[in-house]
Short mmCIF file of C-alpha atoms in Angstrom, two decimals:
data_model
loop_
_atom_site.label_atom_id
_atom_site.label_comp_id
_atom_site.label_asym_id
_atom_site.label_seq_id
_atom_site.Cartn_x
_atom_site.Cartn_y
_atom_site.Cartn_z
CA MET A 1 28.08 -5.49 -36.62
CA GLY A 2 31.01 -5.60 -38.87
CA VAL A 3 32.49 -2.65 -40.72
CA CYS A 4 30.77 -3.47 -44.10
CA ASP A 5 27.46 -3.53 -42.34
CA ALA A 6 28.20 -0.18 -40.66
CA ILE A 7 28.99 1.33 -43.96
CA GLU A 8 25.79 0.08 -45.47
CA GLN A 9 23.77 1.61 -42.61
CA TYR A 10 25.54 4.82 -42.37
CA ALA A 11 24.17 7.07 -44.94
CA PRO A 12 24.13 10.93 -44.07
CA ALA A 13 20.65 12.39 -44.26
CA GLY A 14 21.36 16.00 -44.78
CA LYS A 15 23.17 18.69 -42.83
CA PRO A 16 23.53 17.70 -39.24
CA SER A 17 22.59 19.99 -36.27
CA ALA A 18 25.52 22.07 -35.05
CA MET A 19 26.58 21.61 -31.53
CA ASN A 20 25.85 24.63 -29.38
CA ALA A 21 28.55 23.75 -26.68
CA PRO A 22 31.75 25.73 -27.36
CA HIS A 23 35.09 23.97 -27.88
CA LEU A 24 33.79 20.34 -28.25
CA PRO A 25 36.33 17.59 -27.61
CA LYS A 26 37.69 16.06 -30.74
CA VAL A 27 37.65 12.35 -31.43
CA ALA A 28 39.92 10.69 -34.01
CA GLY A 29 37.96 10.54 -37.29
CA ILE A 30 35.17 12.74 -36.06
CA ASP A 31 34.89 16.52 -36.85
CA SER A 32 31.44 17.76 -36.08
CA THR A 33 32.49 21.33 -37.18
CA VAL A 34 32.77 20.26 -40.75
CA PRO A 35 29.23 19.23 -42.09
CA PRO A 36 28.74 17.04 -45.19
CA GLN A 37 27.70 18.60 -48.39
CA ASP A 38 23.94 19.40 -48.64
CA HIS A 39 22.05 16.96 -50.96
CA THR A 40 19.14 19.27 -51.74
CA VAL A 41 21.16 21.99 -53.38
CA ALA A 42 23.03 21.28 -56.57
CA PRO A 43 26.74 22.12 -56.05
CA VAL A 44 28.17 24.93 -58.02
CA PRO A 45 30.96 23.90 -60.22
CA GLN A 46 34.18 25.65 -59.09
CA ALA A 47 36.83 23.76 -60.82
CA GLN A 48 37.22 20.75 -63.04
CA GLY A 49 37.05 17.49 -61.00
CA ALA A 50 35.36 19.01 -57.89
CA PRO A 51 32.44 16.55 -57.69
CA ALA A 52 35.06 13.72 -57.70
CA LEU A 53 37.06 15.50 -54.90
CA MET A 54 33.78 15.87 -52.80
CA ILE A 55 33.07 12.25 -53.20
CA GLN A 56 36.63 11.34 -52.16
CA ASP A 57 36.26 13.68 -48.97
CA ARG A 58 32.92 12.18 -48.05
CA LEU A 59 34.25 8.62 -48.48
CA ALA A 60 37.23 9.57 -46.42
CA GLY A 61 35.01 10.90 -43.62
CA TRP A 62 32.99 7.71 -43.52
CA ILE A 63 36.11 5.56 -43.44
CA SER A 64 37.57 7.70 -40.59
CA ASP A 65 34.29 7.52 -38.58
CA LEU A 66 34.18 3.75 -39.05
CA THR A 67 37.87 3.35 -38.05
CA THR A 68 37.14 5.36 -34.95
CA LEU A 69 34.05 3.21 -34.23
CA GLN A 70 36.04 0.07 -34.67
CA GLU A 71 38.85 1.19 -32.45
CA LEU A 72 36.32 2.07 -29.60
CA THR A 73 34.63 -1.24 -29.98
CA GLU A 74 37.73 -3.26 -29.89
CA ARG A 75 38.84 -1.36 -26.71
CA LEU A 76 35.50 -2.30 -25.10
CA ALA A 77 35.85 -5.91 -26.23
CA ARG A 78 39.14 -6.20 -24.34
CA THR A 79 37.46 -5.40 -20.99
CA ALA A 80 36.91 -8.57 -18.91
CA ALA A 81 34.95 -7.25 -15.86
CA LEU A 82 31.56 -5.76 -15.82
CA ASP A 83 32.48 -2.61 -13.93
CA GLU A 84 35.42 -1.97 -16.20
CA ALA A 85 33.21 -2.23 -19.31
CA LEU A 86 30.56 0.10 -17.92
CA HIS A 87 33.15 2.82 -17.42
CA GLU A 88 34.73 2.22 -20.78
CA LEU A 89 31.32 2.53 -22.51
CA LEU A 90 30.62 5.83 -20.77
CA ARG A 91 34.00 7.31 -21.71
CA ALA A 92 33.76 6.17 -25.33
CA GLY A 93 30.22 7.45 -25.70
CA ALA A 94 31.14 10.85 -24.08
CA ALA A 95 33.78 11.31 -26.70
CA LEU A 96 31.39 10.45 -29.47
CA VAL A 97 28.74 12.87 -28.43
CA GLY A 98 31.04 15.62 -27.34
CA ALA A 99 30.00 15.41 -23.57
CA ARG A 100 32.27 15.60 -20.46
CA ARG A 101 30.16 13.71 -17.88
CA GLY A 102 27.49 11.05 -17.70
CA LEU A 103 26.06 8.12 -15.94
CA LEU A 104 25.12 4.52 -16.83
CA VAL A 105 22.29 2.68 -15.20
CA LEU A 106 22.59 -1.13 -15.47
CA GLU A 107 19.12 -2.69 -14.81
CA PRO A 108 18.42 -5.89 -16.80
CA SER A 109 14.71 -6.18 -17.83
CA ASP A 110 14.63 -9.78 -16.58
CA GLY A 111 14.87 -8.50 -13.00
CA LEU A 112 17.76 -10.86 -12.23
CA GLY A 113 20.34 -8.19 -11.69
CA PRO A 114 22.97 -7.03 -11.11
CA ASP A 115 21.55 -3.46 -10.79
CA THR A 116 24.02 -0.68 -10.41
CA THR A 117 24.81 2.88 -11.37
CA VAL A 118 28.21 4.15 -12.46
CA GLY A 119 29.27 7.81 -13.23
CA LEU A 120 31.79 9.57 -15.48
CA GLY A 121 33.01 12.89 -13.87
CA LEU A 122 30.32 12.37 -11.06
CA THR A 123 31.07 11.40 -7.50
CA ARG A 124 28.99 8.98 -5.54
CA ALA A 125 27.38 12.06 -3.83
CA ASP A 126 26.61 13.38 -7.22
CA LEU A 127 24.88 10.16 -8.20
CA GLY A 128 23.04 10.15 -4.96
CA HIS A 129 21.62 13.61 -5.74
CA ILE A 130 20.55 12.37 -9.20
CA GLU A 131 18.84 9.38 -7.64
CA THR A 132 16.61 11.75 -5.57
CA VAL A 133 15.00 12.81 -8.78
CA PRO A 134 11.68 11.07 -9.47
CA ARG A 135 12.35 8.22 -11.75
CA ALA A 136 9.67 9.11 -14.34
CA ALA A 137 11.36 12.69 -14.62
CA THR A 138 14.78 11.22 -15.60
CA ALA A 139 15.75 10.30 -19.19
CA PHE A 140 17.12 6.95 -18.11
CA GLY A 141 13.92 6.15 -16.09
CA ARG A 142 11.75 6.86 -19.16
CA LEU A 143 13.98 4.60 -21.28
CA LEU A 144 14.06 1.71 -18.90
CA ASP A 145 10.37 1.87 -18.16
CA ALA A 146 9.20 2.31 -21.79
CA PRO A 147 8.22 -0.66 -23.83
CA PRO A 148 10.80 -2.06 -26.34
CA ALA A 149 11.20 0.00 -29.50
CA PRO A 150 11.03 -1.69 -33.00
CA PRO A 151 14.47 -2.45 -34.40
CA GLY A 152 16.07 0.63 -35.89
CA ALA A 153 13.78 3.06 -34.37
CA GLU A 154 15.23 6.21 -32.94
CA THR A 155 14.96 5.84 -29.16
CA GLY A 156 17.38 8.34 -27.76
CA ILE A 157 16.20 11.21 -25.61
CA VAL A 158 17.52 14.74 -26.25
CA ASN A 159 17.14 17.63 -23.89
CA ALA A 160 19.15 20.54 -25.41
CA ASP A 161 18.36 23.07 -22.64
CA LEU A 162 17.20 21.60 -19.41
CA LEU A 163 16.82 24.91 -17.45
CA ALA A 164 14.76 26.33 -20.24
CA ASP A 165 12.35 23.35 -20.24
CA SER A 166 9.19 24.48 -18.49
CA THR A 167 7.95 20.91 -18.05
CA LEU A 168 11.11 19.84 -16.20
CA ASP A 169 10.40 18.38 -12.73
CA PRO A 170 11.39 20.86 -10.00
CA ARG A 171 13.67 18.45 -8.24
CA HIS A 172 15.40 17.57 -11.51
CA ARG A 173 15.89 21.43 -12.15
CA GLU A 174 17.33 21.82 -8.58
CA VAL A 175 19.75 18.87 -9.03
CA ALA A 176 20.83 20.10 -12.61
CA ALA A 177 21.62 23.45 -11.12
CA ARG A 178 23.49 22.11 -8.19
CA LEU A 179 25.69 19.70 -10.36
CA GLY A 180 26.12 22.28 -13.15
CA TYR A 181 24.77 20.48 -16.18
CA ALA A 182 22.37 22.18 -18.60
CA ALA A 183 21.70 19.48 -21.27
CA SER A 184 21.59 15.73 -21.72
CA TYR A 185 21.47 13.03 -24.24
CA ALA A 186 20.21 9.53 -23.25
CA LEU A 187 20.39 6.29 -25.08
CA PRO A 188 19.02 2.78 -24.25
CA LEU A 189 21.28 -0.31 -24.12
CA SER A 190 19.39 -3.19 -25.64
CA THR A 191 19.86 -6.58 -27.18
CA GLU A 192 17.45 -8.92 -28.91
CA ALA A 193 16.74 -10.53 -25.44
CA GLY A 194 15.72 -7.21 -23.91
CA ARG A 195 16.90 -4.08 -22.30
CA ILE A 196 19.88 -4.07 -20.04
CA GLY A 197 20.29 -0.51 -19.18
CA ALA A 198 20.54 3.16 -20.29
CA ALA A 199 23.33 5.69 -20.58
CA VAL A 200 23.02 9.41 -20.15
CA TRP A 201 25.68 11.93 -21.15
CA LEU A 202 25.54 15.47 -19.62
CA TYR A 203 26.62 18.90 -21.10
CA ASP A 204 27.79 21.81 -18.97
CA GLU A 205 25.90 24.21 -21.41
CA PRO A 206 22.98 23.95 -23.60
CA ALA A 207 23.95 21.49 -26.35
CA GLU A 208 22.91 18.52 -28.33
CA PRO A 209 24.70 15.97 -30.51
CA GLY A 210 24.35 16.18 -34.20
CA GLU A 211 22.75 13.57 -36.47
CA ARG A 212 26.06 12.23 -37.46
CA GLN A 213 27.19 11.86 -33.73
CA ARG A 214 24.01 10.26 -32.77
CA HIS A 215 24.29 7.70 -35.49
CA LEU A 216 27.86 6.74 -34.62
CA VAL A 217 27.03 6.49 -30.78
CA GLY A 218 24.00 4.44 -31.69
CA LEU A 219 26.12 1.94 -33.57
CA TYR A 220 28.63 1.79 -30.68
CA ALA A 221 25.79 1.34 -28.16
CA ARG A 222 24.35 -1.74 -30.04
CA GLN A 223 27.70 -3.39 -30.01
CA ALA A 224 28.43 -2.54 -26.31
CA ALA A 225 25.03 -3.74 -25.23
CA GLU A 226 25.90 -7.20 -26.58
CA HIS A 227 29.23 -7.20 -24.66
CA LEU A 228 27.60 -5.98 -21.46
CA ALA A 229 24.96 -8.76 -21.66
CA ARG A 230 27.79 -11.35 -21.93
CA LEU A 231 29.62 -9.85 -18.94
CA THR A 232 26.30 -9.67 -17.01
CA GLU A 233 25.78 -13.38 -17.34
CA LEU A 234 29.37 -14.08 -16.34
CA ASP A 235 28.88 -11.85 -13.23
CA ARG A 236 25.67 -13.54 -12.27
CA ALA A 237 27.43 -16.98 -12.63
CA ARG A 238 30.31 -15.80 -10.43
CA THR A 239 28.05 -14.25 -7.82
CA THR A 240 25.89 -17.52 -7.60
CA GLU A 241 29.16 -19.61 -7.17
CA VAL A 242 30.49 -17.36 -4.45
CA THR A 243 27.25 -17.46 -2.62
CA LEU A 244 26.98 -21.11 -2.77
CA ARG A 245 30.47 -21.50 -1.63
CA GLU A 246 30.05 -19.10 1.31
CA GLU A 247 26.84 -20.95 2.24
CA LEU A 248 28.80 -24.24 2.32
CA LEU A 249 31.44 -22.86 4.77
CA PRO A 250 30.84 -21.80 8.31
CA SER A 251 28.96 -18.70 8.61
CA ARG A 252 30.51 -18.00 11.98
CA LEU A 253 33.15 -19.71 14.21
CA PRO A 254 31.99 -21.33 17.53
CA ARG A 255 32.91 -20.08 20.85
CA VAL A 256 34.63 -22.62 22.94
CA ALA A 257 36.26 -22.02 26.38
CA GLY A 258 40.03 -21.67 26.44
CA VAL A 259 40.51 -21.03 22.72
CA ARG A 260 40.01 -18.10 20.30
CA LEU A 261 39.51 -18.63 16.61
CA ALA A 262 39.89 -16.72 13.36
CA ALA A 263 39.65 -17.75 9.66
CA ARG A 264 40.24 -16.15 6.21
CA HIS A 265 39.01 -17.51 2.85
CA ARG A 266 40.03 -16.18 -0.55
CA THR A 267 38.17 -17.54 -3.51
CA SER A 268 39.95 -17.94 -6.76
CA ALA A 269 38.70 -16.68 -10.12
CA LEU A 270 37.94 -20.24 -11.24
CA GLY A 271 36.30 -21.24 -7.90
CA GLY A 272 38.11 -24.08 -6.23
CA GLY A 273 37.36 -26.55 -3.57
CA ASP A 274 39.42 -25.29 -0.44
CA TRP A 275 37.46 -25.35 2.78
CA PHE A 276 37.78 -25.14 6.63
CA ASP A 277 35.71 -26.07 9.64
CA ALA A 278 35.50 -25.74 13.41
CA LEU A 279 33.00 -27.59 15.45
CA PRO A 280 32.43 -28.03 19.09
CA LEU A 281 32.68 -31.91 20.09
CA PRO A 282 31.52 -33.65 23.24
CA ASP A 283 33.49 -33.30 26.50
CA ALA A 284 34.39 -29.62 25.72
CA ALA A 285 36.55 -30.81 22.83
CA LEU A 286 36.97 -28.83 19.60
CA GLY A 287 37.57 -30.07 15.97
CA LEU A 288 39.54 -28.17 13.53
CA ALA A 289 39.82 -29.11 9.90
CA VAL A 290 41.06 -27.70 6.55
CA GLY A 291 41.11 -29.38 3.12
CA SER A 292 41.12 -28.96 -0.60
CA VAL A 293 39.35 -30.86 -3.31
CA THR A 294 40.86 -31.25 -6.79
CA GLY A 295 39.29 -29.43 -9.71
CA SER A 296 37.58 -26.08 -10.00
CA GLY A 297 34.23 -24.65 -10.77
CA PRO A 298 30.80 -25.77 -9.48
CA SER A 299 31.60 -29.45 -9.49
CA ALA A 300 34.47 -28.80 -7.09
CA VAL A 301 32.46 -26.52 -4.86
CA ALA A 302 29.75 -29.27 -4.59
CA ALA A 303 32.31 -31.90 -3.85
CA MET A 304 33.85 -29.61 -1.22
CA GLY A 305 30.43 -29.30 0.49
CA ARG A 306 29.81 -32.98 0.53
CA LEU A 307 33.33 -33.74 1.92
CA ARG A 308 32.98 -31.03 4.70
CA ALA A 309 29.51 -32.35 5.81
CA SER A 310 30.73 -35.90 5.87
CA LEU A 311 33.86 -34.98 7.95
CA ARG A 312 31.54 -33.22 10.45
CA ALA A 313 29.55 -36.39 10.87
CA TYR A 314 32.74 -38.54 11.26
CA ALA A 315 34.11 -36.10 13.78
CA VAL A 316 31.07 -36.13 16.03
CA MET A 317 31.07 -39.95 16.09
CA GLU A 318 34.91 -40.62 16.55
CA GLY A 319 36.69 -37.23 16.58
CA GLU A 320 39.02 -38.21 19.32
CA ASP A 321 40.68 -40.59 16.71
CA PRO A 322 41.66 -38.29 13.75
CA VAL A 323 42.94 -41.23 11.82
CA ALA A 324 39.61 -43.00 11.93
CA VAL A 325 37.92 -39.74 10.86
CA LEU A 326 40.18 -39.52 7.69
CA SER A 327 39.96 -43.22 6.88
CA ASP A 328 36.23 -43.04 6.90
CA LEU A 329 36.47 -39.87 4.63
CA GLU A 330 38.84 -41.62 2.30
CA LEU A 331 36.55 -44.59 1.93
CA LEU A 332 33.58 -42.38 1.22
CA LEU A 333 35.51 -40.28 -1.44
CA ARG A 334 36.80 -43.58 -3.14
CA LEU A 335 33.28 -45.05 -3.29
CA THR A 336 31.26 -42.03 -4.28
CA GLU A 337 33.70 -39.99 -6.45
CA PRO A 338 36.54 -42.34 -7.60
CA ALA A 339 37.85 -39.82 -10.13
CA ARG A 340 38.55 -37.17 -7.50
CA SER A 341 41.14 -36.81 -4.85
CA ALA A 342 41.49 -34.38 -1.80
CA THR A 343 43.77 -33.32 0.96
CA ALA A 344 42.71 -32.86 4.41
CA LEU A 345 43.85 -32.29 7.86
CA PHE A 346 41.75 -32.86 11.01
CA ALA A 347 42.87 -31.93 14.58
CA TYR A 348 41.09 -33.01 17.81
CA CYS A 349 41.72 -30.26 20.38
CA GLU A 350 41.27 -30.41 24.19
CA PRO A 351 41.44 -26.74 25.13
CA ALA A 352 41.54 -27.18 28.81
CA LEU A 353 44.73 -29.22 28.48
CA ARG A 354 45.96 -27.30 25.29
CA LYS A 355 46.57 -30.85 23.78
CA ILE A 356 46.06 -31.57 20.03
CA VAL A 357 45.92 -34.79 18.18
CA LEU A 358 45.96 -34.49 14.38
CA ALA A 359 46.27 -36.46 11.31
CA GLY A 360 46.79 -35.32 7.75
CA ALA A 361 46.24 -36.75 4.29
CA GLY A 362 48.59 -35.12 1.78
CA HIS A 363 48.28 -31.82 3.56
CA SER A 364 50.71 -29.18 4.65
CA PRO A 365 51.76 -29.30 8.33
CA PRO A 366 50.31 -26.71 10.83
CA LEU A 367 52.40 -23.91 12.18
CA VAL A 368 52.75 -23.22 15.96
CA ILE A 369 53.30 -19.45 16.57
CA GLY A 370 54.36 -18.36 20.06
CA GLU A 371 56.65 -16.01 21.98
CA ARG A 372 59.40 -18.57 22.27
CA ARG A 373 59.00 -20.60 19.08
CA THR A 374 57.70 -20.53 15.61
CA GLU A 375 57.80 -24.02 14.07
CA PHE A 376 56.03 -26.46 11.78
CA VAL A 377 54.42 -29.48 13.46
CA GLU A 378 56.17 -32.69 12.34
CA THR A 379 53.48 -34.84 10.77
CA SER A 380 53.87 -38.13 9.01
CA LEU A 381 54.06 -38.23 5.24
CA SER A 382 50.71 -39.40 3.66
CA ALA A 383 49.21 -39.55 0.29
CA PRO A 384 46.06 -37.40 -0.38
CA LEU A 385 42.60 -39.05 0.05
CA GLY A 386 41.52 -41.11 -2.90
CA MET A 387 45.09 -41.84 -4.12
CA LEU A 388 45.55 -45.24 -2.32
CA ALA A 389 43.45 -48.36 -2.04
CA CYS A 390 43.44 -48.03 1.70
CA TRP A 391 44.52 -44.86 3.45
CA GLU A 392 46.01 -44.89 6.90
CA ALA A 393 48.74 -42.81 8.63
CA PRO A 394 49.83 -42.35 12.27
CA SER A 395 48.42 -39.40 14.11
CA VAL A 396 50.70 -36.83 15.94
CA GLU A 397 50.15 -35.51 19.43
CA PHE A 398 51.48 -32.19 20.73
CA GLN A 399 50.84 -29.59 23.38
CA THR A 400 50.79 -25.81 23.10
CA GLN A 401 51.90 -23.33 25.64
CA PRO A 402 49.55 -20.56 27.03
CA GLY A 403 49.27 -17.85 24.42
CA GLU A 404 50.40 -19.92 21.39
CA THR A 405 48.53 -20.04 18.10
CA VAL A 406 48.21 -23.11 15.89
CA LEU A 407 47.83 -21.99 12.26
CA LEU A 408 46.18 -24.26 9.60
CA TYR A 409 46.26 -23.40 5.99
CA THR A 410 45.80 -24.85 2.52
CA ASP A 411 48.25 -25.17 -0.17
CA GLY A 412 46.86 -22.29 -2.14
CA LEU A 413 48.53 -19.89 0.29
CA LEU A 414 51.95 -21.19 -0.84
CA HIS A 415 51.04 -21.58 -4.53
CA ARG A 416 50.05 -18.03 -4.81
CA THR A 417 53.47 -16.84 -4.01
CA GLY A 418 54.80 -18.21 -7.19
CA ASP A 419 57.88 -19.59 -5.40
CA ALA A 420 59.14 -23.18 -5.17
CA MET A 421 57.67 -24.92 -2.31
CA ASP A 422 60.58 -24.78 -0.14
CA ARG A 423 60.93 -21.06 -0.60
CA ALA A 424 57.17 -20.64 0.02
CA PHE A 425 57.42 -22.58 3.31
CA ALA A 426 60.35 -20.28 4.23
CA ARG A 427 58.24 -17.27 3.38
CA LEU A 428 55.36 -18.48 5.53
CA HIS A 429 57.69 -19.25 8.42
CA SER A 430 59.31 -15.78 8.25
CA ALA A 431 55.86 -14.05 8.04
CA ALA A 432 54.79 -16.00 11.13
CA ALA A 433 58.01 -15.30 13.13
CA SER A 434 57.71 -11.55 12.34
CA VAL A 435 54.31 -11.18 13.91
CA PRO A 436 54.59 -8.45 16.66
CA LYS A 437 53.67 -9.43 20.18
CA PRO A 438 50.40 -7.27 20.45
CA VAL A 439 49.30 -8.88 17.13
CA ARG A 440 49.96 -12.49 18.43
CA GLU A 441 47.42 -11.93 21.15
CA ASP A 442 44.60 -11.43 18.61
CA PRO A 443 44.04 -14.32 16.12
CA ASP A 444 42.13 -12.21 13.62
CA ALA A 445 45.11 -9.57 13.53
CA LEU A 446 47.57 -12.50 13.37
CA VAL A 447 45.98 -14.08 10.16
CA ASP A 448 45.70 -10.73 8.58
CA HIS A 449 49.32 -10.12 9.20
CA VAL A 450 50.48 -13.45 7.84
CA LEU A 451 48.28 -13.06 4.71
CA ARG A 452 49.77 -9.57 4.01
CA ALA A 453 53.29 -10.74 4.51
CA VAL A 454 53.01 -13.85 2.58
CA LEU A 455 50.98 -12.42 -0.32
CA PRO A 456 52.05 -8.84 -0.95
CA ASP A 457 51.64 -6.68 -4.16
CA GLY A 458 48.18 -8.01 -5.21
CA LEU A 459 48.83 -11.74 -4.79
CA ASP A 460 45.89 -11.79 -2.47
CA SER A 461 43.46 -10.78 -5.37
CA VAL A 462 40.62 -12.83 -6.74
CA ALA A 463 42.41 -13.08 -10.23
CA SER A 464 44.53 -15.89 -8.87
CA ASP A 465 43.69 -19.51 -9.86
CA GLU A 466 44.33 -20.71 -6.22
CA ASP A 467 42.00 -20.58 -3.17
CA VAL A 468 43.41 -19.70 0.12
CA VAL A 469 42.35 -20.78 3.48
CA LEU A 470 43.80 -19.82 6.89
CA LEU A 471 42.38 -21.07 10.26
CA ALA A 472 44.02 -19.97 13.48
CA ALA A 473 43.41 -21.22 17.03
CA ARG A 474 44.97 -19.38 19.98
CA PHE A 475 45.06 -21.24 23.17
CA GLU A 476 44.70 -19.20 26.34
#
């Protein structure tokens, strides 16, 4: 709703009810202690030009209210995360109705979620107490379970004195006394598509918002509901993509004699195609793989799933020859997805001998971390899969010492640092070299140490555009 529409709809209908709560918080442009002029009684002329002054004052009040409403709506529109928007709505609504605390229940009527409850001035324990009240006895429960109201109908629920209400549920009375609130005002959050939640603001003493305040918070809630509906759809899409991605990656790492495994995966905000795998092979061997598919979003995730599944099949058939495995993978990628490229690294491990044979296609070299050395494995340079008419590069064979760990990773770990690649490699090497001896004995602790050292100060957050994968194998 624009400012002009809000001006058209906002027409004072008489003297508003005064707030009973003392010392109400003030909001810019809203002063509930100064009621508008009464329309039912003719004004007494006191001075020449008084009617014109009253009209000017009334127009100034309307403009001030709408300015406040616009500022609050713009502040809400700047929120990009659903949880952030829920808290902003609660804070703005509390200021508009003169309350100090409140809660918002997000429960879309289509049943697809997400369902959550957030509080303002309430701890998780306080919300837990409120949730013990029978749903039908709560204002938000009655709003969420009621049939949709006609457009423009008054649907807010006012309870100006909860403890004086003889019909109040006993459990509700007990919780209100325990948490110290005496009145409430509840408002539904609805769009044309349906109801998505309800907000309840709580007063410490018997009180209720005036008509002017209810009108303004109603305008704000209608705008806020549309914004929450959009963020809810985005949240659903992200949740679906993350779930799909996690299902396409190993749910747990295999147990293979002579080696201990650990992995970490950080998904980017856009959803990329980085992946890892570890699978037992014939003759007590182990296959380790990491890779990255170009692009982002659902198509990259799907391509990643297809590539990983294909590599597993090739590894079972000819895993002892990593070059053959990647050659088959390159041919498949070139025939089925000619517009896409990918990097990959596959290692064939014999834990009993601590021997590893690996081949890489445009991928960063592994890092060997031990008590006496921390060094990158020298691999041959090779183009990514799908970049050449025929891919083939020589494999590399090396052997680890007892207690050494081989760390495989994707380029996202380096890109997230924001450094040039040579400096990023140096940072990774420094992080690995600084791993304390007790930490080196546990691959889970080792990958966490490296991740924190390479990506400090929030660089390990989902807001990044780069996926991160680390796969560690410690040989006994």
